[in-house]
């Protein structure tokens, strides 16, 4: 009997296990499927999130680059740089490199589609800005004594004491003396005279605009040898006049430079910028105040370096060194002493009436 009961228990136990497996297994399978689905979706979601993050990073970088470009524009590539004013003014005969630069200048266009202009050559005949005296005080109320003042200056001039002369001309009563002649071609004179009271012999004179002359006179006119000085005196901070001083010394006739002479220019170096070259010395011969004959010139640059040139003039016009012309019609007028293939260029329209500028000549 016992055996029979044991067999029955085992039989029922197997039946129960089967029922349990049939009932539970679907749920297990469902759970497994759900788990697999969740895992797959999770992996897919991570991939999508990674792609979105990468896209966001790229968009942020693009936006940041755009912002930086607006704040700090890129510098021009060297291939788009056109020749500077000094390069155009002081340049050798065309070479392969210079032609390449010209082509680059012609081809370069800005965002508006307009061609980048090539700078004009520097003027080969500098004419100082003639200061219209606008003092901060009324010099008409400043007392001066022209005879005594000119006598003092003449003594320094006879001793060749340029430093003392430079100091005198900046004194109020000297400025007032010149100021009183403003708008006229008259002058105050101290020195030797002829029988009718005209300047004759050695003497000194002051004109308007802080101009002075010391030297020889003949029958009321500057004649012989002498020095003319033009002081560019500014009462306020100078912002537009490159020149501080200019003089001519040499031969004179009929109140004009005549024969061998030289000019010298001093500049306000705070205003000398870029690559422009400015004539600081010009030595040669003059006729009626105009350049005429062989000349030696020195040009000055922003870094205070200099270059030496040779030129020939014909009654106020520079003789062209060769037949070369650039695209704007400029021609060669000076040739560099150290480099005979290097020139200063000037347009023919400007190549006329070149002489001592700003000189006041009484009628």
mmCIF file of N, CA and C in Angstrom, residues 43-93:
data_model
loop_
_atom_site.group_PDB
_atom_site.id
_atom_site.type_symbol
_atom_site.label_atom_id
_atom_site.label_comp_id
_atom_site.label_asym_id
_atom_site.label_seq_id
_atom_site.Cartn_x
_atom_site.Cartn_y
_atom_site.Cartn_z
ATOM 1 N N UNK A 43 20.157 50.996 -26.115
ATOM 2 C CA UNK A 43 21.352 51.165 -26.943
ATOM 3 C C UNK A 43 21.078 52.116 -28.089
ATOM 4 N N UNK A 44 19.896 51.965 -28.717
ATOM 5 C CA UNK A 44 19.540 52.839 -29.843
ATOM 6 C C UNK A 44 19.415 54.278 -29.387
ATOM 7 N N UNK A 45 18.796 54.449 -28.200
ATOM 8 C CA UNK A 45 18.624 55.805 -27.670
ATOM 9 C C UNK A 45 19.960 56.464 -27.400
ATOM 10 N N UNK A 46 20.897 55.681 -26.848
ATOM 11 C CA UNK A 46 22.235 56.226 -26.585
ATOM 12 C C UNK A 46 22.912 56.660 -27.869
ATOM 13 N N UNK A 47 22.722 55.882 -28.918
ATOM 14 C CA UNK A 47 23.311 56.250 -30.197
ATOM 15 C C UNK A 47 22.724 57.532 -30.730
ATOM 16 N N UNK A 48 21.373 57.669 -30.585
ATOM 17 C CA UNK A 48 20.736 58.893 -31.044
ATOM 18 C C UNK A 48 21.185 60.086 -30.233
ATOM 19 N N UNK A 49 21.265 59.887 -28.897
ATOM 20 C CA UNK A 49 21.714 60.980 -28.035
ATOM 21 C C UNK A 49 23.130 61.391 -28.370
ATOM 22 N N UNK A 50 23.983 60.403 -28.682
ATOM 23 C CA UNK A 50 25.365 60.707 -29.052
ATOM 24 C C UNK A 50 25.404 61.512 -30.331
ATOM 25 N N UNK A 51 24.557 61.167 -31.302
ATOM 26 C CA UNK A 51 24.506 61.918 -32.548
ATOM 27 C C UNK A 51 24.006 63.330 -32.337
ATOM 28 N N UNK A 52 22.970 63.467 -31.489
ATOM 29 C CA UNK A 52 22.447 64.795 -31.191
ATOM 30 C C UNK A 52 23.486 65.651 -30.510
ATOM 31 N N UNK A 53 24.231 65.035 -29.585
ATOM 32 C CA UNK A 53 25.270 65.779 -28.878
ATOM 33 C C UNK A 53 26.351 66.241 -29.838
ATOM 34 N N UNK A 54 26.756 65.348 -30.745
ATOM 35 C CA UNK A 54 27.780 65.711 -31.728
ATOM 36 C C UNK A 54 27.291 66.846 -32.614
ATOM 37 N N UNK A 55 26.004 66.791 -33.035
ATOM 38 C CA UNK A 55 25.439 67.840 -33.857
ATOM 39 C C UNK A 55 25.390 69.163 -33.106
ATOM 40 N N UNK A 56 25.029 69.085 -31.820
ATOM 41 C CA UNK A 56 24.979 70.292 -30.996
ATOM 42 C C UNK A 56 26.347 70.916 -30.859
ATOM 43 N N UNK A 57 27.361 70.090 -30.668
ATOM 44 C CA UNK A 57 28.733 70.590 -30.554
ATOM 45 C C UNK A 57 29.150 71.287 -31.833
ATOM 46 N N UNK A 58 28.847 70.672 -32.984
ATOM 47 C CA UNK A 58 29.212 71.264 -34.265
ATOM 48 C C UNK A 58 28.500 72.601 -34.465
ATOM 49 N N UNK A 59 27.188 72.650 -34.123
ATOM 50 C CA UNK A 59 26.445 73.889 -34.272
ATOM 51 C C UNK A 59 27.001 74.977 -33.373
ATOM 52 N N UNK A 60 27.358 74.628 -32.142
ATOM 53 C CA UNK A 60 27.935 75.592 -31.202
ATOM 54 C C UNK A 60 29.267 76.121 -31.717
ATOM 55 N N UNK A 61 30.083 75.204 -32.253
ATOM 56 C CA UNK A 61 31.379 75.617 -32.791
ATOM 57 C C UNK A 61 31.201 76.568 -33.956
ATOM 58 N N UNK A 62 30.214 76.255 -34.843
ATOM 59 C CA UNK A 62 29.973 77.136 -35.979
ATOM 60 C C UNK A 62 29.525 78.520 -35.519
ATOM 61 N N UNK A 63 28.613 78.531 -34.542
ATOM 62 C CA UNK A 63 28.143 79.814 -34.028
ATOM 63 C C UNK A 63 29.277 80.599 -33.394
ATOM 64 N N UNK A 64 30.141 79.900 -32.648
ATOM 65 C CA UNK A 64 31.252 80.564 -31.982
ATOM 66 C C UNK A 64 32.240 81.118 -32.993
ATOM 67 N N UNK A 65 32.501 80.371 -34.056
ATOM 68 C CA UNK A 65 33.404 80.846 -35.097
ATOM 69 C C UNK A 65 32.823 82.066 -35.795
ATOM 70 N N UNK A 66 31.504 82.062 -36.047
ATOM 71 C CA UNK A 66 30.882 83.227 -36.670
ATOM 72 C C UNK A 66 31.021 84.449 -35.788
ATOM 73 N N UNK A 67 30.822 84.246 -34.481
ATOM 74 C CA UNK A 67 30.940 85.376 -33.557
ATOM 75 C C UNK A 67 32.358 85.908 -33.534
ATOM 76 N N UNK A 68 33.341 85.001 -33.521
ATOM 77 C CA UNK A 68 34.736 85.436 -33.519
ATOM 78 C C UNK A 68 35.082 86.153 -34.810
ATOM 79 N N UNK A 69 34.530 85.676 -35.924
ATOM 80 C CA UNK A 69 34.822 86.324 -37.207
ATOM 81 C C UNK A 69 34.289 87.735 -37.224
ATOM 82 N N UNK A 70 33.107 87.944 -36.594
ATOM 83 C CA UNK A 70 32.547 89.289 -36.558
ATOM 84 C C UNK A 70 33.373 90.194 -35.671
ATOM 85 N N UNK A 71 33.879 89.667 -34.537
ATOM 86 C CA UNK A 71 34.642 90.480 -33.602
ATOM 87 C C UNK A 71 36.052 90.742 -34.099
ATOM 88 N N UNK A 72 36.686 89.759 -34.738
ATOM 89 C CA UNK A 72 38.077 89.883 -35.184
ATOM 90 C C UNK A 72 38.205 89.429 -36.627
ATOM 91 N N UNK A 73 37.985 90.325 -37.592
ATOM 92 C CA UNK A 73 38.087 89.955 -39.008
ATOM 93 C C UNK A 73 39.465 89.408 -39.327
ATOM 94 N N UNK A 74 39.518 88.480 -40.228
ATOM 95 C CA UNK A 74 40.796 87.890 -40.622
ATOM 96 C C UNK A 74 41.644 88.913 -41.334
ATOM 97 N N UNK A 75 42.956 88.880 -41.109
ATOM 98 C CA UNK A 75 43.862 89.778 -41.804
ATOM 99 C C UNK A 75 43.969 89.367 -43.260
ATOM 100 N N UNK A 76 44.207 90.360 -44.093
ATOM 101 C CA UNK A 76 44.310 90.084 -45.529
ATOM 102 C C UNK A 76 45.505 89.198 -45.816
ATOM 103 N N UNK A 77 45.302 88.282 -46.707
ATOM 104 C CA UNK A 77 46.400 87.441 -47.143
ATOM 105 C C UNK A 77 47.416 88.274 -47.901
ATOM 106 N N UNK A 78 48.677 87.889 -47.789
ATOM 107 C CA UNK A 78 49.727 88.702 -48.416
ATOM 108 C C UNK A 78 49.541 88.827 -49.913
ATOM 109 N N UNK A 79 48.851 87.882 -50.517
ATOM 110 C CA UNK A 79 48.671 87.949 -51.967
ATOM 111 C C UNK A 79 47.719 89.064 -52.371
ATOM 112 N N UNK A 80 46.930 89.586 -51.396
ATOM 113 C CA UNK A 80 45.983 90.647 -51.723
ATOM 114 C C UNK A 80 46.526 92.028 -51.405
ATOM 115 N N UNK A 81 47.752 92.106 -50.870
ATOM 116 C CA UNK A 81 48.338 93.390 -50.506
ATOM 117 C C UNK A 81 48.844 94.092 -51.749
ATOM 118 N N UNK A 82 48.411 95.364 -51.922
ATOM 119 C CA UNK A 82 48.864 96.128 -53.082
ATOM 120 C C UNK A 82 50.081 96.950 -52.702
ATOM 121 N N UNK A 83 50.764 97.475 -53.672
ATOM 122 C CA UNK A 83 51.976 98.247 -53.417
ATOM 123 C C UNK A 83 51.654 99.487 -52.620
ATOM 124 N N UNK A 84 52.554 99.838 -51.696
ATOM 125 C CA UNK A 84 52.357 101.017 -50.862
ATOM 126 C C UNK A 84 52.702 102.268 -51.642
ATOM 127 N N UNK A 85 52.411 103.436 -51.018
ATOM 128 C CA UNK A 85 52.687 104.717 -51.667
ATOM 129 C C UNK A 85 54.166 104.868 -51.961
ATOM 130 N N UNK A 86 54.987 104.464 -50.991
ATOM 131 C CA UNK A 86 56.434 104.609 -51.179
ATOM 132 C C UNK A 86 56.935 103.649 -52.239
ATOM 133 N N UNK A 87 56.336 102.429 -52.264
ATOM 134 C CA UNK A 87 56.748 101.469 -53.281
ATOM 135 C C UNK A 87 56.420 101.982 -54.669
ATOM 136 N N UNK A 88 55.273 102.642 -54.793
ATOM 137 C CA UNK A 88 54.893 103.172 -56.103
ATOM 138 C C UNK A 88 55.741 104.376 -56.470
ATOM 139 N N UNK A 89 56.106 105.161 -55.447
ATOM 140 C CA UNK A 89 56.840 106.391 -55.720
ATOM 141 C C UNK A 89 58.313 106.140 -55.952
ATOM 142 N N UNK A 90 58.857 105.171 -55.245
ATOM 143 C CA UNK A 90 60.278 104.890 -55.350
ATOM 144 C C UNK A 90 60.418 103.441 -55.755
ATOM 145 N N UNK A 91 60.423 103.174 -57.048
ATOM 146 C CA UNK A 91 60.402 101.803 -57.516
ATOM 147 C C UNK A 91 61.320 101.627 -58.709
ATOM 148 N N UNK A 92 61.900 100.432 -58.845
ATOM 149 C CA UNK A 92 62.777 100.175 -59.982
ATOM 150 C C UNK A 92 61.967 99.974 -61.250
ATOM 151 N N UNK A 93 62.677 99.836 -62.357
ATOM 152 C CA UNK A 93 61.991 99.519 -63.597
ATOM 153 C C UNK A 93 61.269 98.203 -63.428
#
